[in-house]
C-alpha atoms as an extended CHARMM CRD file, in Angstrom:
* protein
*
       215  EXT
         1         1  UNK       CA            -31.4570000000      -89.0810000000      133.3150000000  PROA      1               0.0000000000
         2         2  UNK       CA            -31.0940000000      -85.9870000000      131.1980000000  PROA      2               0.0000000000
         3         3  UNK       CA            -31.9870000000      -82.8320000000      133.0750000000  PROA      3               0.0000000000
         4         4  UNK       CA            -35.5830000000      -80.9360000000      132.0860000000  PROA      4               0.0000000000
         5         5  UNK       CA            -35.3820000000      -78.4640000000      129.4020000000  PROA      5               0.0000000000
         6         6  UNK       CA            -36.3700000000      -74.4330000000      131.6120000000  PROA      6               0.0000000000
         7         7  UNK       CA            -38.9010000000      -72.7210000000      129.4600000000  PROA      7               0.0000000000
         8         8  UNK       CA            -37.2920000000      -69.9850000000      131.4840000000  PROA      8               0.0000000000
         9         9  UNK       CA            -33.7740000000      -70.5570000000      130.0370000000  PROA      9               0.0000000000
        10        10  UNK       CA            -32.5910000000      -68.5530000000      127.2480000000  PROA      10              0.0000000000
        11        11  UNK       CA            -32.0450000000      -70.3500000000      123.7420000000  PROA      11              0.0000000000
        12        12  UNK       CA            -28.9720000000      -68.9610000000      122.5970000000  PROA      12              0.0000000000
        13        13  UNK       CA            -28.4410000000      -69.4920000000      118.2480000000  PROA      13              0.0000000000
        14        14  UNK       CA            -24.7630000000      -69.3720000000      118.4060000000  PROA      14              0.0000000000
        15        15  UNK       CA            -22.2530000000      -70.2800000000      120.8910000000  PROA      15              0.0000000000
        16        16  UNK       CA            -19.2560000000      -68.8810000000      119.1750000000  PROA      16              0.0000000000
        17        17  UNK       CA            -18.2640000000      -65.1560000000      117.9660000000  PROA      17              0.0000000000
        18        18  UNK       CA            -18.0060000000      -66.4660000000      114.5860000000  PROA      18              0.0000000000
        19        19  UNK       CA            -21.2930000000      -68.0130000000      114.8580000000  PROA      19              0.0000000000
        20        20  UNK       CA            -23.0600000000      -64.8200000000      116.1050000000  PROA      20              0.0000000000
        21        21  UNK       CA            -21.6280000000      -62.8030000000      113.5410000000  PROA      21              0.0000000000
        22        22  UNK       CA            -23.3960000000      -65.1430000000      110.8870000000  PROA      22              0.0000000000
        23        23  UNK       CA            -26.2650000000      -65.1130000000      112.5760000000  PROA      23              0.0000000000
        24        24  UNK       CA            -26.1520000000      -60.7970000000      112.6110000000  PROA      24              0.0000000000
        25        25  UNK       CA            -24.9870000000      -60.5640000000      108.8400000000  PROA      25              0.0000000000
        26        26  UNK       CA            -27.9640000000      -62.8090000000      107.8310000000  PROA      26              0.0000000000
        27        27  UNK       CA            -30.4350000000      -60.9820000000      110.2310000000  PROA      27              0.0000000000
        28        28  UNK       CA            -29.0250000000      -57.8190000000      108.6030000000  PROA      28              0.0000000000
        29        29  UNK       CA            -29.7830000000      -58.9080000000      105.1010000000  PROA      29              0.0000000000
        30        30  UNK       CA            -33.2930000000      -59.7540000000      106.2620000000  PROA      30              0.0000000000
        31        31  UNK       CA            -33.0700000000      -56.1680000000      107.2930000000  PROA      31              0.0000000000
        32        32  UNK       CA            -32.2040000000      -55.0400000000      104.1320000000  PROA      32              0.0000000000
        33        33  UNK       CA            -34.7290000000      -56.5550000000      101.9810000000  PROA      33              0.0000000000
        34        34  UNK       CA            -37.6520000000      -55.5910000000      103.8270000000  PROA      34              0.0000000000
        35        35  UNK       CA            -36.5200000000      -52.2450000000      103.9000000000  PROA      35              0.0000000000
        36        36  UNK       CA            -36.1650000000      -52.4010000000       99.9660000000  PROA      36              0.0000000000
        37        37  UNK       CA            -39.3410000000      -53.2960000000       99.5450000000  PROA      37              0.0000000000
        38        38  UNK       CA            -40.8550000000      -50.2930000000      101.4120000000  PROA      38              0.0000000000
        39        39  UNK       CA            -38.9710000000      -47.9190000000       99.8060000000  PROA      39              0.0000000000
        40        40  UNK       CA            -40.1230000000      -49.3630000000       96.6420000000  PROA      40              0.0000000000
        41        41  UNK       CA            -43.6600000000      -49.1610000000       97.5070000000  PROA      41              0.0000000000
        42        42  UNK       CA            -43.4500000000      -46.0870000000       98.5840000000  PROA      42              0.0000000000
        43        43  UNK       CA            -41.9940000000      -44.4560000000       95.4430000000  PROA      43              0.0000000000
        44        44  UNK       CA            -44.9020000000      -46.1970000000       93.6830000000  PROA      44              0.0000000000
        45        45  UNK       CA            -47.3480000000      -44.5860000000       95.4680000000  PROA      45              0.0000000000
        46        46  UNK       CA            -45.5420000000      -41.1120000000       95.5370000000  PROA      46              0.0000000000
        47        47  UNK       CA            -45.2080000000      -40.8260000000       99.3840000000  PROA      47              0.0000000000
        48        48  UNK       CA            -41.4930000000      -40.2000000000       98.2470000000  PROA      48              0.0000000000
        49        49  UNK       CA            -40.0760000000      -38.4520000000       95.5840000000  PROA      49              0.0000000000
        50        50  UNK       CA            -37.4380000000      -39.2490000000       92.6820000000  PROA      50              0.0000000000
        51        51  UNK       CA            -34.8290000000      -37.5280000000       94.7770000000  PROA      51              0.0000000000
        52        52  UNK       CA            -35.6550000000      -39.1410000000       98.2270000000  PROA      52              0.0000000000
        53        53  UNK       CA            -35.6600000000      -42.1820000000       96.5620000000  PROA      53              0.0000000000
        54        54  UNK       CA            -32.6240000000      -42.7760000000       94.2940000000  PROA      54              0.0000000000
        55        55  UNK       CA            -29.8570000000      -41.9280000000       97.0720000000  PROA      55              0.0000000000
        56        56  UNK       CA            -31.9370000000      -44.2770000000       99.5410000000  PROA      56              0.0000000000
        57        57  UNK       CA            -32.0380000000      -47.1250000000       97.3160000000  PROA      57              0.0000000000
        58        58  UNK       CA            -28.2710000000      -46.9800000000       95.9010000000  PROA      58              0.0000000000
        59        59  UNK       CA            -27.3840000000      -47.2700000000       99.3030000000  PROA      59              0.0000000000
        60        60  UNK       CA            -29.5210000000      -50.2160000000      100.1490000000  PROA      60              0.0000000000
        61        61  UNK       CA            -28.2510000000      -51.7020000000       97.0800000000  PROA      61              0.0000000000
        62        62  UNK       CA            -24.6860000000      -51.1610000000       97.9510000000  PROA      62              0.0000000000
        63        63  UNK       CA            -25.4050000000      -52.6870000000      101.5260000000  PROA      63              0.0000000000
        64        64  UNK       CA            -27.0150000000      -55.4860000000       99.6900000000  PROA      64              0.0000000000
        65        65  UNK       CA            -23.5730000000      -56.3400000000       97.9380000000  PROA      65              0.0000000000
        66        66  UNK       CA            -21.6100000000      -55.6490000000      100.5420000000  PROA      66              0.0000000000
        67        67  UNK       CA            -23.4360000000      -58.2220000000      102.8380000000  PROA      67              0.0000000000
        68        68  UNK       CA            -24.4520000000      -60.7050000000      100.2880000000  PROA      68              0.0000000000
        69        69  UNK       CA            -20.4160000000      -61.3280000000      100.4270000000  PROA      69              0.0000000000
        70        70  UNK       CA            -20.3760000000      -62.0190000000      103.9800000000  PROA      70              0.0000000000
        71        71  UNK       CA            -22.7990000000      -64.7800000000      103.9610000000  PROA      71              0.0000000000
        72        72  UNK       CA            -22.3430000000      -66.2050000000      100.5430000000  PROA      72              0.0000000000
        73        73  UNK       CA            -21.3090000000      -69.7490000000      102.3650000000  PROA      73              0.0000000000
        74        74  UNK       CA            -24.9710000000      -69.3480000000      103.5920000000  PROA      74              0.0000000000
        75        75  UNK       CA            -26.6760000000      -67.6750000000      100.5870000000  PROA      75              0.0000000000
        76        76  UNK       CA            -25.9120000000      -69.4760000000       97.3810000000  PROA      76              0.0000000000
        77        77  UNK       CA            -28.7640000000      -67.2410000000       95.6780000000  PROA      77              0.0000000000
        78        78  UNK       CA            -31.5420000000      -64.7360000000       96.9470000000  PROA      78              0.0000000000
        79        79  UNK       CA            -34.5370000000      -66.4260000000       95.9470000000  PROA      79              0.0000000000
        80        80  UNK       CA            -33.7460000000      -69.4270000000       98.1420000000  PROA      80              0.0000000000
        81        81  UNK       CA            -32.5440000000      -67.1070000000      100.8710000000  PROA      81              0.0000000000
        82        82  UNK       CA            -36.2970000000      -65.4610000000      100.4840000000  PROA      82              0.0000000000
        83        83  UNK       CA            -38.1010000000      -68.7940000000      100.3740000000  PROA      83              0.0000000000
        84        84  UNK       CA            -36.1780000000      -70.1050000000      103.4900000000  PROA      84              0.0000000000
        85        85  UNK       CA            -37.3050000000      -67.2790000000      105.4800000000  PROA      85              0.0000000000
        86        86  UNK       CA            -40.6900000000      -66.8310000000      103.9860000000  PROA      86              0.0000000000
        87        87  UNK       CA            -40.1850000000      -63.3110000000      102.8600000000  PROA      87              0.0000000000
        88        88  UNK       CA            -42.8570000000      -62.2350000000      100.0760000000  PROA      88              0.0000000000
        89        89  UNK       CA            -40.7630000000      -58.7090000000       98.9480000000  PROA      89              0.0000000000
        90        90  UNK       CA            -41.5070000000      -59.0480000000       95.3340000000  PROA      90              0.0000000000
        91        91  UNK       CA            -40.8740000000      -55.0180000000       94.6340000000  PROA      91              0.0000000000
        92        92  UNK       CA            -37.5280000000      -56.1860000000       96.9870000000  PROA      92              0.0000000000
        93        93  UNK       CA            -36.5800000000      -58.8110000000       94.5520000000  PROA      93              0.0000000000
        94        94  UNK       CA            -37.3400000000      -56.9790000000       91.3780000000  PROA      94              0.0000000000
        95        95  UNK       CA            -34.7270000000      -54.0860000000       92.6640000000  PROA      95              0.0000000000
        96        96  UNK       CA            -32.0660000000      -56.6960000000       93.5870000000  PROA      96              0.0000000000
        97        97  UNK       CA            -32.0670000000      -58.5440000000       90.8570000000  PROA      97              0.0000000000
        98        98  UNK       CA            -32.1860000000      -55.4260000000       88.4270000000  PROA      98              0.0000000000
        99        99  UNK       CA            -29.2390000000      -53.9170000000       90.8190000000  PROA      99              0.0000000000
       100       100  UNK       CA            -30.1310000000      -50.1000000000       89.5920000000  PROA      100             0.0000000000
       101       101  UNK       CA            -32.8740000000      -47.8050000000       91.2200000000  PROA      101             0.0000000000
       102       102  UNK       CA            -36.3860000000      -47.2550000000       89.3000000000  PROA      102             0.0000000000
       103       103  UNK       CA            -35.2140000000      -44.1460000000       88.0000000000  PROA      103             0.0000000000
       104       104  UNK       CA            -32.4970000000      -45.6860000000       86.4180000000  PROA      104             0.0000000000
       105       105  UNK       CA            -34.5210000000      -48.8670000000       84.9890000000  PROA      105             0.0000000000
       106       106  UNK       CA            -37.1890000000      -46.6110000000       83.9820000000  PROA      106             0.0000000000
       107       107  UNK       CA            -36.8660000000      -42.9060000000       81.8870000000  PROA      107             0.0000000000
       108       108  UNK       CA            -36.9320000000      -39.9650000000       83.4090000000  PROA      108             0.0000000000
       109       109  UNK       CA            -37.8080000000      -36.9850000000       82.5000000000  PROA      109             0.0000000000
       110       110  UNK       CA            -34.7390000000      -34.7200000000       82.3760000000  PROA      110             0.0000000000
       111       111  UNK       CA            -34.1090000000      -30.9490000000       81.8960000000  PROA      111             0.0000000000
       112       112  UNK       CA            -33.6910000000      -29.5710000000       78.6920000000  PROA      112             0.0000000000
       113       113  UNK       CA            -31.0510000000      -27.3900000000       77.9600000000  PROA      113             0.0000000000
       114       114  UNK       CA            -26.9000000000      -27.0380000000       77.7860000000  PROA      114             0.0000000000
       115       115  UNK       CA            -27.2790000000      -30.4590000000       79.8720000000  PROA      115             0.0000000000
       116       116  UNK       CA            -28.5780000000      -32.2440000000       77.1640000000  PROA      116             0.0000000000
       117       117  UNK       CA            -24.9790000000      -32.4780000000       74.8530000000  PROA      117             0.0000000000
       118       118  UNK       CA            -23.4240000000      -33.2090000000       77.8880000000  PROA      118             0.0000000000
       119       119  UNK       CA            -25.1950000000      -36.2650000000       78.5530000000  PROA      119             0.0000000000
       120       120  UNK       CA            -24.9520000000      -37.6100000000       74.1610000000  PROA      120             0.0000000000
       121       121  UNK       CA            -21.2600000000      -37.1450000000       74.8550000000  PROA      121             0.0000000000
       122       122  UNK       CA            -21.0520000000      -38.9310000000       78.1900000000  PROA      122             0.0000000000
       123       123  UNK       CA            -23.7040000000      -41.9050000000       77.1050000000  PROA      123             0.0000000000
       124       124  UNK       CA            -21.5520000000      -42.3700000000       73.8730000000  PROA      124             0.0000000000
       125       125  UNK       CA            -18.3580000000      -42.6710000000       75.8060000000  PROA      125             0.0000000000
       126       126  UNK       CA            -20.0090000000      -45.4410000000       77.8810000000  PROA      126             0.0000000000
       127       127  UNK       CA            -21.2560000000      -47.3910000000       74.5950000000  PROA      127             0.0000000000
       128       128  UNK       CA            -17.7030000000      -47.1490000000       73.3340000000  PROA      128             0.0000000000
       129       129  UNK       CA            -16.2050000000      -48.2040000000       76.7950000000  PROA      129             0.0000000000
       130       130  UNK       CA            -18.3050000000      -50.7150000000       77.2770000000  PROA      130             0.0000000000
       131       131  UNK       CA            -18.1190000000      -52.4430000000       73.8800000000  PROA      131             0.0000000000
       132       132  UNK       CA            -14.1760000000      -52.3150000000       73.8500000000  PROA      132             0.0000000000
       133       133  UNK       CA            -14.2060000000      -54.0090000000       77.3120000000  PROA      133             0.0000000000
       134       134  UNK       CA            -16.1610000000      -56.9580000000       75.3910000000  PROA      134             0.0000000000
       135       135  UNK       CA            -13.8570000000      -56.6620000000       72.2780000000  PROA      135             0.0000000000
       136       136  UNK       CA            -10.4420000000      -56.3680000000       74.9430000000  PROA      136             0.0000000000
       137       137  UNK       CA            -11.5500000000      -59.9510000000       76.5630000000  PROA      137             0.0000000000
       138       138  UNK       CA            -12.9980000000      -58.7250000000       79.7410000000  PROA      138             0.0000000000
       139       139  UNK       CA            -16.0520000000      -61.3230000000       80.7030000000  PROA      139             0.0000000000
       140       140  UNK       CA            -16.0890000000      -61.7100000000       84.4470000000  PROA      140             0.0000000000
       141       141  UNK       CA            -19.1520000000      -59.6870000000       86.1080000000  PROA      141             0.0000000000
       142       142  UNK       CA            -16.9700000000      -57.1920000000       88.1470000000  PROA      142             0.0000000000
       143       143  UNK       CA            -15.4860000000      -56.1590000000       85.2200000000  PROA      143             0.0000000000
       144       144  UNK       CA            -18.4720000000      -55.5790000000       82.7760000000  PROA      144             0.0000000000
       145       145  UNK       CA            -20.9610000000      -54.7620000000       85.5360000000  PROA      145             0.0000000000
       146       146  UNK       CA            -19.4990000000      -51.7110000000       86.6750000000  PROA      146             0.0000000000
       147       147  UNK       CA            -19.6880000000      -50.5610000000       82.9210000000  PROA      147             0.0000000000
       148       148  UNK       CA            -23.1740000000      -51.6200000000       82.3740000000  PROA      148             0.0000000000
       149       149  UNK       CA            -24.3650000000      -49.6800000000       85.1590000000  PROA      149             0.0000000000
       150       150  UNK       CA            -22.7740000000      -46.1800000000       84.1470000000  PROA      150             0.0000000000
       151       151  UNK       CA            -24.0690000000      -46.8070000000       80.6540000000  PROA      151             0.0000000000
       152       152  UNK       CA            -27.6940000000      -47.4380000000       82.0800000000  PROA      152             0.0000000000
       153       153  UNK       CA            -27.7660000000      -44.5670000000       84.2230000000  PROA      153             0.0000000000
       154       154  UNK       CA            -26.5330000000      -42.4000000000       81.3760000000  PROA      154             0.0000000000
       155       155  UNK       CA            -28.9390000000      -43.9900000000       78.6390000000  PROA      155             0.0000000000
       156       156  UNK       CA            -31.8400000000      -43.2030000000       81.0290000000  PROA      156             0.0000000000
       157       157  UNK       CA            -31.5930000000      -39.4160000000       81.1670000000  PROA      157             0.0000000000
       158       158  UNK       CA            -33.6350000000      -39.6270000000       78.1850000000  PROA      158             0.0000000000
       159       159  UNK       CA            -36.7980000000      -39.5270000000       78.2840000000  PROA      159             0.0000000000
       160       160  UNK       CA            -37.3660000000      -41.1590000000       74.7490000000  PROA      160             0.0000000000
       161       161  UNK       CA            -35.5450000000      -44.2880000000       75.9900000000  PROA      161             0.0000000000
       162       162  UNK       CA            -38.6570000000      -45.8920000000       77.6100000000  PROA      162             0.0000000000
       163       163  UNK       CA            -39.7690000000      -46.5350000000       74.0660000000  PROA      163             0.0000000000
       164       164  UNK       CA            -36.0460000000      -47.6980000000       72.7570000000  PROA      164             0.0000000000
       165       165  UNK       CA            -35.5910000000      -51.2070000000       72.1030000000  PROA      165             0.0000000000
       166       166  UNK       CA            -32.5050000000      -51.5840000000       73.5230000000  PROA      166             0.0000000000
       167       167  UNK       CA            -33.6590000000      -50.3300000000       76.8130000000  PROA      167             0.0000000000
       168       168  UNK       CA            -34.9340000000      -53.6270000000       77.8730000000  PROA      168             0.0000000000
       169       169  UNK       CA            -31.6240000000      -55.8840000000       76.5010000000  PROA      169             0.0000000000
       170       170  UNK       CA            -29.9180000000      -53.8550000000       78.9470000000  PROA      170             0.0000000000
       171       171  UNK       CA            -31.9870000000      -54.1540000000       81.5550000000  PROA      171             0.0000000000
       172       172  UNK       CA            -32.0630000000      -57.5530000000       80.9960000000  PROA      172             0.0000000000
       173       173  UNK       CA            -27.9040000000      -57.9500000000       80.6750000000  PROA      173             0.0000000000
       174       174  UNK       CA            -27.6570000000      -56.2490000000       84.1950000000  PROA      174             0.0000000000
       175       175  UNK       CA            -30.4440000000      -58.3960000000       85.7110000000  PROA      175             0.0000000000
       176       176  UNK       CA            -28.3840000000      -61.6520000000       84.2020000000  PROA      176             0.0000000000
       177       177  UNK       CA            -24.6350000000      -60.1990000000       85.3450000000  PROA      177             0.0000000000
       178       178  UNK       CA            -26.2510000000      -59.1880000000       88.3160000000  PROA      178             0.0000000000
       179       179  UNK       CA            -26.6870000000      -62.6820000000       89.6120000000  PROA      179             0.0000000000
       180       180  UNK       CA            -23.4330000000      -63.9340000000       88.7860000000  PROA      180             0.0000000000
       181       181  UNK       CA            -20.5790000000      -64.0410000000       91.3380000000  PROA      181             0.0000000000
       182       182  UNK       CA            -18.0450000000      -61.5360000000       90.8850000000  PROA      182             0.0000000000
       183       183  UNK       CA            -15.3540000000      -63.8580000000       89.3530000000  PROA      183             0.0000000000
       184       184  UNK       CA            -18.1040000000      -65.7530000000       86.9590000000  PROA      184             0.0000000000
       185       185  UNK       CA            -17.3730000000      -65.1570000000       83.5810000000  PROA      185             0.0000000000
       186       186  UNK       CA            -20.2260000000      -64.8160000000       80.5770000000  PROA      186             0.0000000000
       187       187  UNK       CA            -19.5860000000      -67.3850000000       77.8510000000  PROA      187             0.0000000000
       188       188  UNK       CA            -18.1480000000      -66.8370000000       74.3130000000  PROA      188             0.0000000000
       189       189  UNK       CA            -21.5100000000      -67.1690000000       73.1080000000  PROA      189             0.0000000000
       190       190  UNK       CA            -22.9690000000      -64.6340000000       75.5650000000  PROA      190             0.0000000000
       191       191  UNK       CA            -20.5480000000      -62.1000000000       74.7430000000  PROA      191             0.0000000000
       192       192  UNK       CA            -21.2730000000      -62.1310000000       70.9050000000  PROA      192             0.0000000000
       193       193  UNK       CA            -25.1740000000      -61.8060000000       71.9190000000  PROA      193             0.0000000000
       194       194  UNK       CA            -23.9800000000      -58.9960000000       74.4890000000  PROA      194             0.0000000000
       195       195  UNK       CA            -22.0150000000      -56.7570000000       72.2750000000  PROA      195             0.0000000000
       196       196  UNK       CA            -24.6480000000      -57.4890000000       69.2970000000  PROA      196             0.0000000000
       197       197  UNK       CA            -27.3920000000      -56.0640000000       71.5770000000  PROA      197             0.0000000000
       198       198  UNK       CA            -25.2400000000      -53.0880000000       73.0020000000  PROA      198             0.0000000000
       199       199  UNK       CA            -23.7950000000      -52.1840000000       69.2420000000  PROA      199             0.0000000000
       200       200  UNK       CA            -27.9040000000      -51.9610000000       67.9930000000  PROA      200             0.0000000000
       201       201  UNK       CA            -28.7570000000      -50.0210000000       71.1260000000  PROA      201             0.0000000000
       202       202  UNK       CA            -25.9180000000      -48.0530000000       70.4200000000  PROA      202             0.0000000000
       203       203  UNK       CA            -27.2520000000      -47.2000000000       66.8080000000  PROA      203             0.0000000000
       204       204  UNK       CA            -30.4550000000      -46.7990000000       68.1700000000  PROA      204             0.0000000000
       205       205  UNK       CA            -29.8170000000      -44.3050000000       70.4990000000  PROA      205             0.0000000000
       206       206  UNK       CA            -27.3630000000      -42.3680000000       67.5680000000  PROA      206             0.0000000000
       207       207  UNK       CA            -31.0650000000      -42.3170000000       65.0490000000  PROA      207             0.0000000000
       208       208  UNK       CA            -33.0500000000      -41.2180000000       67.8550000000  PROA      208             0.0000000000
       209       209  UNK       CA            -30.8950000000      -38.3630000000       68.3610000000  PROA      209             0.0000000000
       210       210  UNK       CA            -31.0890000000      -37.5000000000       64.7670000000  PROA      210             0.0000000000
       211       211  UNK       CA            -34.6630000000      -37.6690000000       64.6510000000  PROA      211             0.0000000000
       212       212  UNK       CA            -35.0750000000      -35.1170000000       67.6320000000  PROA      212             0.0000000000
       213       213  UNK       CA            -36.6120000000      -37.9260000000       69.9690000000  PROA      213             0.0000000000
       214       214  UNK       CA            -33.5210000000      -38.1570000000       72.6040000000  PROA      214             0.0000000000
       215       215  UNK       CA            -33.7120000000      -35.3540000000       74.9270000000  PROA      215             0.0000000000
């Protein structure tokens, strides 16, 4: 006859090292998320500002990566890792999948001044980069991520990007590379619709500058 179950007894999760290190990633991840989601609430509603918030949230996003690769066997994507654990972050899951801070995503307002021809020549450098990458082969995510993200962060130091067209293809190339495994590769058919989008935004941003509407 089997022995009663103690409600006194301890349940223990794991039984193994390697089991209670899974069991510590994932709760760390949990961690993670929720903590996203209050930092993005809170920048929405100003309790923070720009330059509380954009160190706090690269790190969180780095931490993000860094532990999304310790529990991939357990994590195939985040939504399902969300719905398992009944987590309703939406602000959480709009920053992860985006994989840049608000300020980045959205235009701020820099300061004029010697800055200004600092950033054209840094922003064009990225366009160039990023397009040769395409044009030299490169298609896996941690090689064309990377590049998307400098050229983002440079594109949005001008404030008349929020009304750019091209803003939202990138946005919405680093939401779709941003879900992909580091060795997944975009397809030939992706790539011509990437580089088509990032050569118009790249003309884009060149007329705006001539027209005075950049900075």
């Amino acid at each position: 006859m089997a022995s009663a179950l103690s409600l006194d007894e301890e349940v223990r999760l794991y039984t193994t090292n390697t089991e209670r290190e899974r069991y510590e990633s994932l709760a760390t991840l949990y961690g993670i998320i929720v903590s996203l989601d209050y930092l993005e609430r809170a920048y929405v509603r100003d309790s923070i500002n720009a330059a509380q918030y954009s160190p706090a949230c690269t790190r969180l996003l780095s931490q993000y990566k860094t532990m999304l690769k310790l529990v991939s066997a357990d994590v195939p994507n985040l939504e399902e890792f969300m719905r398992r654990y009944k987590m309703d972050h939406p602000a959480a899951l709009h920053r992860l999948k985006v994989g840049v801070p608000a300020t980045v995503e959205h235009a701020s307002d820099p300061e004029k001044g010697a800055e200004t021809s600092k950033w054209v020549a840094e922003t064009t450098q990225s366009f160039i980069t990023f397009m040769d990458a395409l044009k030299l082969g490169m298609r896996a995510k941690d090689q064309l991520h990377p590049l998307l993200q400098v050229l983002m962060t440079g594109y949005s130091k001008f404030k008349g990007s929020a009304e750019w067209e091209g803003r939202s293809k990138i946005v919405q190339w680093l939401i779709t590379l941003n879900a992909m495994k580091a060795s997944d590769e975009i397809s030939d058919e992706q790539t011509r619709q990437l580089l088509f989008d990032i050569d118009h935004a790249y003309h884009e941003f060149f007329r705006s500058l001539g027209s005075g509407k950049a900075p």
